[in-house]
PDB file of C-alpha atoms in Angstrom:
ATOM      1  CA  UNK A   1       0.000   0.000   0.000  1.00  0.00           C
ATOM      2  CA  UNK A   2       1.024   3.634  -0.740  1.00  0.00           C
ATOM      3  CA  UNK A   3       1.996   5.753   2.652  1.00  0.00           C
ATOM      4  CA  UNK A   4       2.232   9.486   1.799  1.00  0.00           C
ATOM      5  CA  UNK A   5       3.499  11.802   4.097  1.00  0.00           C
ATOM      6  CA  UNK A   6       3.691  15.288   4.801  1.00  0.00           C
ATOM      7  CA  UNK A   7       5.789  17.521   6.591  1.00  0.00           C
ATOM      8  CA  UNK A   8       5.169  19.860   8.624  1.00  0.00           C
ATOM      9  CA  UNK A   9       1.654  19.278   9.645  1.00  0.00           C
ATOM     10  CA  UNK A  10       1.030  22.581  10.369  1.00  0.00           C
ATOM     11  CA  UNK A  11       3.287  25.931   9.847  1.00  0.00           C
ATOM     12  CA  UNK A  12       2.306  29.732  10.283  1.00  0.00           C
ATOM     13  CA  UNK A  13       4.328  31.975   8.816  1.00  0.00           C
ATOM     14  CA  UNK A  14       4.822  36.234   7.996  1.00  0.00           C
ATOM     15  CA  UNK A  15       3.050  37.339   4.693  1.00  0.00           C
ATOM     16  CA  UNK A  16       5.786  37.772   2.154  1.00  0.00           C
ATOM     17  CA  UNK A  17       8.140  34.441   2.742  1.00  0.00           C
ATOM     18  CA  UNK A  18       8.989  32.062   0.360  1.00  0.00           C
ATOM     19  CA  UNK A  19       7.810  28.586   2.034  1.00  0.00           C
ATOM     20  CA  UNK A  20       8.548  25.082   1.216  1.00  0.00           C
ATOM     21  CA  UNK A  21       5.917  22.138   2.051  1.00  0.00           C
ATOM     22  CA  UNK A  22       7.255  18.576   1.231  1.00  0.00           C
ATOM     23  CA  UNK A  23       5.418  15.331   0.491  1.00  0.00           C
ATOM     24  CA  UNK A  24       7.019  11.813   0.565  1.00  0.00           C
ATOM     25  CA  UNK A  25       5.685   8.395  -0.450  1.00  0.00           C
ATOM     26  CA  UNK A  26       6.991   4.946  -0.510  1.00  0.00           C
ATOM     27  CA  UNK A  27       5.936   3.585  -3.682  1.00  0.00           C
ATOM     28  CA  UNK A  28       7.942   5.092  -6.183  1.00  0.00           C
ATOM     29  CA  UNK A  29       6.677   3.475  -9.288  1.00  0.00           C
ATOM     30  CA  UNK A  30       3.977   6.501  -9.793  1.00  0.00           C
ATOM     31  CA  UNK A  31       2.303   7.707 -12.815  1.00  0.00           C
ATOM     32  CA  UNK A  32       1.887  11.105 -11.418  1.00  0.00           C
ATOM     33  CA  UNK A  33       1.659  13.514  -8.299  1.00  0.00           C
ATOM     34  CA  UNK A  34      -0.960  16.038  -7.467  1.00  0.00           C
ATOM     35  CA  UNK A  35      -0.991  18.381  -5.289  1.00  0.00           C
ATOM     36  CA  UNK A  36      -3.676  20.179  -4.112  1.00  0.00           C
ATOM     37  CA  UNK A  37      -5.522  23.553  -1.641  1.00  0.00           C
ATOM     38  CA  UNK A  38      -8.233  22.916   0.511  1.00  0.00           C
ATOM     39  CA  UNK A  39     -10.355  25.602   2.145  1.00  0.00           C
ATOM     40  CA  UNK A  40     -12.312  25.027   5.589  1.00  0.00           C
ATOM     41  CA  UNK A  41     -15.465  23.281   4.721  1.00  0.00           C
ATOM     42  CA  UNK A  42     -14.661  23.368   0.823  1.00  0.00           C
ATOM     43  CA  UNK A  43     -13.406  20.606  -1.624  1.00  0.00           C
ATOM     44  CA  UNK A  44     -10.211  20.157  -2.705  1.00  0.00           C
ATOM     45  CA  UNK A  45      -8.843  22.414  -5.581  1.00  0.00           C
ATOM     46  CA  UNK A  46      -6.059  20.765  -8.076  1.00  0.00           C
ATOM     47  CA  UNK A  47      -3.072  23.052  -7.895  1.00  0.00           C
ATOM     48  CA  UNK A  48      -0.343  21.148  -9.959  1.00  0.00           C
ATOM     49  CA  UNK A  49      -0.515  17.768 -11.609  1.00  0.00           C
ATOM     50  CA  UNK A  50       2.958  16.643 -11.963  1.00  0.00           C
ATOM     51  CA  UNK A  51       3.566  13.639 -14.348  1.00  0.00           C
ATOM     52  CA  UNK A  52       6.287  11.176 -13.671  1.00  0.00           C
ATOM     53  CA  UNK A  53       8.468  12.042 -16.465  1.00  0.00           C
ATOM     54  CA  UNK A  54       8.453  15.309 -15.596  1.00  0.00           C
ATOM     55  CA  UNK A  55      10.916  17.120 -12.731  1.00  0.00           C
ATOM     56  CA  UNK A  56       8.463  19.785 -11.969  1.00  0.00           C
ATOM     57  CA  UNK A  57       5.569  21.797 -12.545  1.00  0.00           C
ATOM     58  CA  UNK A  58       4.719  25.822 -12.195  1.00  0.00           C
ATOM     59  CA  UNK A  59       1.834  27.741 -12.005  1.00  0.00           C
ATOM     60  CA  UNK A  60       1.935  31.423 -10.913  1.00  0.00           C
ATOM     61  CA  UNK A  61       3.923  31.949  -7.361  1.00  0.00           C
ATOM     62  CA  UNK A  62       3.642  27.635  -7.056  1.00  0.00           C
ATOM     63  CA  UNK A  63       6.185  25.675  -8.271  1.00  0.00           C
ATOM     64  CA  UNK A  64       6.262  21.793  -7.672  1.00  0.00           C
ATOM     65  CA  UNK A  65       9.058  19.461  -8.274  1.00  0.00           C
ATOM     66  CA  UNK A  66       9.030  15.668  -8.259  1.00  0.00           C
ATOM     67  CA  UNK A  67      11.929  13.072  -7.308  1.00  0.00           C
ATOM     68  CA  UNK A  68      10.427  10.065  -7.982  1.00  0.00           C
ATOM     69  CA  UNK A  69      13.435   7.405  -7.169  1.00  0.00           C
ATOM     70  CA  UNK A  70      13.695   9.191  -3.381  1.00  0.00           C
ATOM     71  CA  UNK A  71       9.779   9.002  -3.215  1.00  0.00           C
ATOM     72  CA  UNK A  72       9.477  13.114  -2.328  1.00  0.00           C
ATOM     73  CA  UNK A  73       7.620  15.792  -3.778  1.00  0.00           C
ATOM     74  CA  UNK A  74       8.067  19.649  -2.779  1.00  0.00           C
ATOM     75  CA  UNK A  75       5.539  22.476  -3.095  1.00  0.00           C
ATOM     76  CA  UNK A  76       7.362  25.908  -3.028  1.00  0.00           C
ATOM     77  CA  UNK A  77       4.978  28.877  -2.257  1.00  0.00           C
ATOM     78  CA  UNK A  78       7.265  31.730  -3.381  1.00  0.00           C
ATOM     79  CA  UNK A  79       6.161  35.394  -1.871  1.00  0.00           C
ATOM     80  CA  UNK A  80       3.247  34.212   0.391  1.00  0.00           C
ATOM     81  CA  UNK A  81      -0.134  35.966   0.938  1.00  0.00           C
ATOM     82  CA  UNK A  82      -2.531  35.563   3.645  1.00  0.00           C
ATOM     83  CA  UNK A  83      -4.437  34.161   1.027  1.00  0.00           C
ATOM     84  CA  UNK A  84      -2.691  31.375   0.316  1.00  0.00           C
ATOM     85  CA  UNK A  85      -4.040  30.133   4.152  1.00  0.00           C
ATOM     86  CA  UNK A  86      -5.074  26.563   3.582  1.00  0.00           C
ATOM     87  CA  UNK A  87      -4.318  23.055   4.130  1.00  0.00           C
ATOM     88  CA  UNK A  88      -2.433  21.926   1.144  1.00  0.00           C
ATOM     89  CA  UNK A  89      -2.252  17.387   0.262  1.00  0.00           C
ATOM     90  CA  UNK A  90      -0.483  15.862  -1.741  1.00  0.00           C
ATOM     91  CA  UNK A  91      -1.965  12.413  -3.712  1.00  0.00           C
ATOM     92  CA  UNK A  92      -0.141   9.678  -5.676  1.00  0.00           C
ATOM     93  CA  UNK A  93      -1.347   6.831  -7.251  1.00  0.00           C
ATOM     94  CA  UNK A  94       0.521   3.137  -6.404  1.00  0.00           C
ATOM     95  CA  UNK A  95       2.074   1.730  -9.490  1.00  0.00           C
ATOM     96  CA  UNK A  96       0.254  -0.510 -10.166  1.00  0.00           C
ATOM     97  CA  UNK A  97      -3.519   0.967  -9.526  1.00  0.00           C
ATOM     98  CA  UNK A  98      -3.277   4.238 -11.074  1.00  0.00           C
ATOM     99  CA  UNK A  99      -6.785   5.387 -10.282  1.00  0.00           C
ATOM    100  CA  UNK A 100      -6.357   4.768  -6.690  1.00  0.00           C
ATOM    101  CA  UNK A 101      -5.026   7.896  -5.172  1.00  0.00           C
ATOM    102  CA  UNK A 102      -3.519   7.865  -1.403  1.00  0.00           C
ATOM    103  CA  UNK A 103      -3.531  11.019   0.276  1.00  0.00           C
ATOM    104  CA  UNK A 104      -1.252  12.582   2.848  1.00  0.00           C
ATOM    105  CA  UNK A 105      -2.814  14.459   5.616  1.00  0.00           C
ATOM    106  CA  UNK A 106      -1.921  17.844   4.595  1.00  0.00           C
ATOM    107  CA  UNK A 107       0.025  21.027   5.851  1.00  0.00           C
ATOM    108  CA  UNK A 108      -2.014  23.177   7.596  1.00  0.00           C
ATOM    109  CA  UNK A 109      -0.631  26.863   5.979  1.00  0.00           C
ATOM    110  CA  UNK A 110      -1.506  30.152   8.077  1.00  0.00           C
ATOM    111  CA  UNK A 111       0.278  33.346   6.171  1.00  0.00           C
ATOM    112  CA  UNK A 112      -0.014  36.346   8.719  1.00  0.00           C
ATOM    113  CA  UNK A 113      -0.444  39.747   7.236  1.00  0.00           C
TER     114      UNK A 113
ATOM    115  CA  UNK B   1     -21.676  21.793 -15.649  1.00  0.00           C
ATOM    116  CA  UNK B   2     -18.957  23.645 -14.728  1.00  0.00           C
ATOM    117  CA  UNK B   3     -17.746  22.047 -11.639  1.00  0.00           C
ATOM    118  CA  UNK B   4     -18.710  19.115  -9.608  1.00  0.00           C
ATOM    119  CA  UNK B   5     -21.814  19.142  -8.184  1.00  0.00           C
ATOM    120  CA  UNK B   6     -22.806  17.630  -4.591  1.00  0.00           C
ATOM    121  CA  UNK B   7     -25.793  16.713  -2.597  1.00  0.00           C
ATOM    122  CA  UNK B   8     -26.689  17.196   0.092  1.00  0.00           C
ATOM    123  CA  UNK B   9     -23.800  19.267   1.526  1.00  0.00           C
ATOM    124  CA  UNK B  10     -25.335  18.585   5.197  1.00  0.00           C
ATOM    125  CA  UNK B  11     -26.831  15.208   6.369  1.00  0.00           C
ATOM    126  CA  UNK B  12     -27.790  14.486   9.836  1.00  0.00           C
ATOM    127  CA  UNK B  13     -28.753  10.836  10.053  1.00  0.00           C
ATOM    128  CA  UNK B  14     -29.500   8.599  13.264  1.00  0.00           C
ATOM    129  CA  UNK B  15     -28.168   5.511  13.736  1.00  0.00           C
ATOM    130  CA  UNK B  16     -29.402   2.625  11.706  1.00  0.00           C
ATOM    131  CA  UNK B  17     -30.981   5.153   8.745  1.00  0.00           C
ATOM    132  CA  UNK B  18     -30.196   4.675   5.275  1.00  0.00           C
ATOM    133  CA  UNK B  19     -28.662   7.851   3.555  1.00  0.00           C
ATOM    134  CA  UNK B  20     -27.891   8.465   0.191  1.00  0.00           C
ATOM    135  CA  UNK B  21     -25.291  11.093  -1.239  1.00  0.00           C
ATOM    136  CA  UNK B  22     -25.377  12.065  -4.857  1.00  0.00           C
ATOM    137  CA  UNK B  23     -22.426  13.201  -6.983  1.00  0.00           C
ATOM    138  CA  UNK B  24     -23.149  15.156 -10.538  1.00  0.00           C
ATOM    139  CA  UNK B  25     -19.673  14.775 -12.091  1.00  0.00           C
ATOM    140  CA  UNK B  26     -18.362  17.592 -14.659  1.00  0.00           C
ATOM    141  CA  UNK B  27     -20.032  16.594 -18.061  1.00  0.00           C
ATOM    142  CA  UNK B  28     -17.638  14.051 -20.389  1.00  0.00           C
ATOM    143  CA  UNK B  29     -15.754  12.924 -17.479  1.00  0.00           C
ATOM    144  CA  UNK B  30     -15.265   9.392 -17.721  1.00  0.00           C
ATOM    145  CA  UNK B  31     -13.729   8.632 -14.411  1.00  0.00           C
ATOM    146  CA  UNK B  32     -15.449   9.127 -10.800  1.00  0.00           C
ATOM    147  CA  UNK B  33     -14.217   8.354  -7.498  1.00  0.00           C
ATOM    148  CA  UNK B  34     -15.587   8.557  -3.981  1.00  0.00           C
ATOM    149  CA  UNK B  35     -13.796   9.372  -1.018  1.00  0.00           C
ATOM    150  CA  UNK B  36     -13.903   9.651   2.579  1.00  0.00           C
ATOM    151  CA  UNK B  37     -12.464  11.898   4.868  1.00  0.00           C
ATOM    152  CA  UNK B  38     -12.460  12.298   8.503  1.00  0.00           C
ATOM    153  CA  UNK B  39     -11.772  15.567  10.430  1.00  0.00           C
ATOM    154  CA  UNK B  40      -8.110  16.474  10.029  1.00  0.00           C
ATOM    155  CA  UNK B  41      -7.038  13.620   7.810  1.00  0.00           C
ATOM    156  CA  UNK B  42      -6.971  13.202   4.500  1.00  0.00           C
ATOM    157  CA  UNK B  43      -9.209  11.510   1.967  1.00  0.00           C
ATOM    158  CA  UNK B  44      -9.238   8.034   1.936  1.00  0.00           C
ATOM    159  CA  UNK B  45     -10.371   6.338  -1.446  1.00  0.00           C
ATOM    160  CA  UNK B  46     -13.932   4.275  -1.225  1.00  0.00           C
ATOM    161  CA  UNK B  47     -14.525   3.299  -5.247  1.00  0.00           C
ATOM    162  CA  UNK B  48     -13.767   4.115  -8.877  1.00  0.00           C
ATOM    163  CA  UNK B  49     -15.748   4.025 -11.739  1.00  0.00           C
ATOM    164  CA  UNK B  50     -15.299   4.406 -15.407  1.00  0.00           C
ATOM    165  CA  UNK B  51     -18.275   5.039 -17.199  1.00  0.00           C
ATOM    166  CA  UNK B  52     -20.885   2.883 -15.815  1.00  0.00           C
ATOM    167  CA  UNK B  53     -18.626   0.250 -14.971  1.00  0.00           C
ATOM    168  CA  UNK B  54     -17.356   0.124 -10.870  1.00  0.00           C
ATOM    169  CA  UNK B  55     -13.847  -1.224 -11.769  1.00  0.00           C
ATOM    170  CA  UNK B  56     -12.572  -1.241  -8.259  1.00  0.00           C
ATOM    171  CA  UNK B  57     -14.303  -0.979  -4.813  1.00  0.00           C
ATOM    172  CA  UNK B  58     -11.902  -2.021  -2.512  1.00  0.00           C
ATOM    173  CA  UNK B  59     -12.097   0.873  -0.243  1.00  0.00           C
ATOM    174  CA  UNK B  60     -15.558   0.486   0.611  1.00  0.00           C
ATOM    175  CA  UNK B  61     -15.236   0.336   4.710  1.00  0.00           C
ATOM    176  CA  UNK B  62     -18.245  -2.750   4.603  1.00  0.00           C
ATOM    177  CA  UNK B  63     -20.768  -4.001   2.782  1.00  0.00           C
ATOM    178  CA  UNK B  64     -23.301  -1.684   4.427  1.00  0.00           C
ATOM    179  CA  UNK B  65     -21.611   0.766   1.641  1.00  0.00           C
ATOM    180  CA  UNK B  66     -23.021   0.833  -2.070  1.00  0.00           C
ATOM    181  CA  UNK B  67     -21.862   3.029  -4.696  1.00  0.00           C
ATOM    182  CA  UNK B  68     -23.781   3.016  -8.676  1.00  0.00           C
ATOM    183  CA  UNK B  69     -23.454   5.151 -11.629  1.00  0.00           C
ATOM    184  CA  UNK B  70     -25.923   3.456 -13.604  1.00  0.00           C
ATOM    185  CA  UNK B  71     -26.086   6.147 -16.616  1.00  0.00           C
ATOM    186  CA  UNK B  72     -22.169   6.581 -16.493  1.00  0.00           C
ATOM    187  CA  UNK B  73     -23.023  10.284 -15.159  1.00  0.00           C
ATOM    188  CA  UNK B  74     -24.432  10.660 -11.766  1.00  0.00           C
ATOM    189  CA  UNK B  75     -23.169   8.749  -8.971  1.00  0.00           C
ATOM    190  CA  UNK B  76     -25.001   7.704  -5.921  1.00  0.00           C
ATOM    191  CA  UNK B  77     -23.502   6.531  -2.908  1.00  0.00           C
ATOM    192  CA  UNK B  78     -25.552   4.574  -0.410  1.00  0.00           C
ATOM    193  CA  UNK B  79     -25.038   3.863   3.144  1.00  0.00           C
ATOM    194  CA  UNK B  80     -27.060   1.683   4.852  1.00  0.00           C
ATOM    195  CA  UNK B  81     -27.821   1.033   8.621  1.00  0.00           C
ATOM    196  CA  UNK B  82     -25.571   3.853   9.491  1.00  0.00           C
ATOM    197  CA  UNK B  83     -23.037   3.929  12.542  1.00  0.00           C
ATOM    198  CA  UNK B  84     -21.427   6.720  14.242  1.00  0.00           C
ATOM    199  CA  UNK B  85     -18.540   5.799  12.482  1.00  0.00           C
ATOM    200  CA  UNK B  86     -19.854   6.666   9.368  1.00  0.00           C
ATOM    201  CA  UNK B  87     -19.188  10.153  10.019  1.00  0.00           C
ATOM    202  CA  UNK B  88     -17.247  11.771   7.493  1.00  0.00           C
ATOM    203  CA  UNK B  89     -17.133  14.222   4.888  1.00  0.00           C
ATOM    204  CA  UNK B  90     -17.600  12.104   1.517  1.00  0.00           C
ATOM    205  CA  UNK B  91     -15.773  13.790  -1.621  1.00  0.00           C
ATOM    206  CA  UNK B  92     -16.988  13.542  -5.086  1.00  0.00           C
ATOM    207  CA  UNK B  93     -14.249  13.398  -8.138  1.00  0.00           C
ATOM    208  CA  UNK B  94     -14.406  12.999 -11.670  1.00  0.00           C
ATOM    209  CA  UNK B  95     -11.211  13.009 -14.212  1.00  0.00           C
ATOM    210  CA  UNK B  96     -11.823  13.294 -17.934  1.00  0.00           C
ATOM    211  CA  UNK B  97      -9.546  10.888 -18.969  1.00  0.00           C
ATOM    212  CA  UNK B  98      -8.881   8.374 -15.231  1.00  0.00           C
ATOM    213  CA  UNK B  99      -6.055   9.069 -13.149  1.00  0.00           C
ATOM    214  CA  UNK B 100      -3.382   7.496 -15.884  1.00  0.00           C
ATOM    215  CA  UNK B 101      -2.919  11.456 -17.009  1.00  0.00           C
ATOM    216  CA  UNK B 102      -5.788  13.244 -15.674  1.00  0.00           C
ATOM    217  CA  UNK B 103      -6.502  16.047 -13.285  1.00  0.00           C
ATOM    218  CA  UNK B 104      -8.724  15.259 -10.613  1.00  0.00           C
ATOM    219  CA  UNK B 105     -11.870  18.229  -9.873  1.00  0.00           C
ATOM    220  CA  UNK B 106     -13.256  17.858  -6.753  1.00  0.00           C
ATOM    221  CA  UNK B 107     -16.388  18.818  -5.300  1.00  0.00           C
ATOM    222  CA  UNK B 108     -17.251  20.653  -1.995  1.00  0.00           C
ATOM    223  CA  UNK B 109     -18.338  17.247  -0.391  1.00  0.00           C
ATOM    224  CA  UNK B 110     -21.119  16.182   1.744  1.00  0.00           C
ATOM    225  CA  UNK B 111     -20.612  16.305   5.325  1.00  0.00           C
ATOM    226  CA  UNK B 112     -22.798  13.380   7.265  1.00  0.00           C
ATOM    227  CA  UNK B 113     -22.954  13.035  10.874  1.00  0.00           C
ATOM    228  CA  UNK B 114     -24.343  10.030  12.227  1.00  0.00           C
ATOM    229  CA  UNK B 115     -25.955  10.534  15.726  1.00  0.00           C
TER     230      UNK B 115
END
């Protein structure tokens, strides 16, 4: 079975700093990685879909890399906002059911203004 | 429609009722998946379908748990004789092409509490 893991659980940091949230997993015979932001009481919102060819992934202030033979992933937040508060998870599919996605359980992001 | 759709977002059940959760996927999206999450985890996969077709159900907690898509579109999920449990938020997904390549959408979930 997958295990996916995420450090820190929790981290609360000054509006403005670059941050780095980091995902690991022990199956590294993955299709893909996806990371995602989830809002109190909300569903989860895709950020960056990662495939396993690829090294990493950007989208805006977000940029997600992948190193699949040490089984980690890492989200860097560059210039947060307090808007970027959320818990952010990480999911990866085992190799060999790749529509069965396993979960971390998230870092809980406060950005202070 | 333009995101996925869930209902109810709220279900209060007592213990022993039989409630059922309804997912509207976004429309062409092959793939759907159920899962579960409990307060401060994160979601645990229940079941997987591909068009009409349930190709894997192996997270389903017991067989008090029954998921259909008989249309390949909407998605029910049953649970029967709930327990406390049961509680949970249960999250709706639907990927246009399965999770091979594709993005998963979400939607907001529907939170049951089992009293």
């Amino acid at each position: 079975k997958q295990e996916v893991t995420q450090i820190p659980a929790a981290l609360s940091v000054p509006e403005g700093e670059n941050l780095v949230l980091n995902c690991s997993f022990t199956d590294s015979a993955i299709y893909n990685l996806q990371w995602f932001r989830q809002d109190p009481g909300k569903g989860l919102t895709s950020l960056l879909l990662i495939q396993s060819s690829q090294r990493e992934q950007t989208s805006g202030r977000l940029n997600a890399s992948l190193d699949k033979s040490s089984g980690r992933s890492t989200l860097y937040i560059a210039a947060s906002q307090p808007g970027d508060s959320a818990t952010y998870l990480c999911a990866v599919p085992p190799g060999d059911n790749f529509n069965k996605f396993y979960f971390g359980s998230g870092t809980k992001l406060n950005v202070k203004p | 429609g333009a995101g996925v759709s869930q209902s109810p977002r709220y279900k209060v059940a007592k213990r022993g009722q039989d409630v059922a959760l309804r997912c509207d996927p976004i429309s062409g999206h092959v793939s759907l998946f159920w899962y579960q999450q409990a307060l401060g985890q994160g979601p645990e996969f229940l079941t997987y379908f591909q068009n009409e077709a349930q190709l894997d159900k192996s997270g389903l907690p017991s067989d008090r748990f029954f998921a259909e898509r008989p249309e390949g579109s909407v998605s029910t999920l049953k649970i029967q004789r709930t327990q406390q449990e049961d509680s949970a938020v249960y999250l709706c997904a639907s990927s246009l092409a399965g999770g091979f390549t594709g993005e998963l959408f979400f939607g907001e979930g529907s939170r049951l509490t089992v009293l």
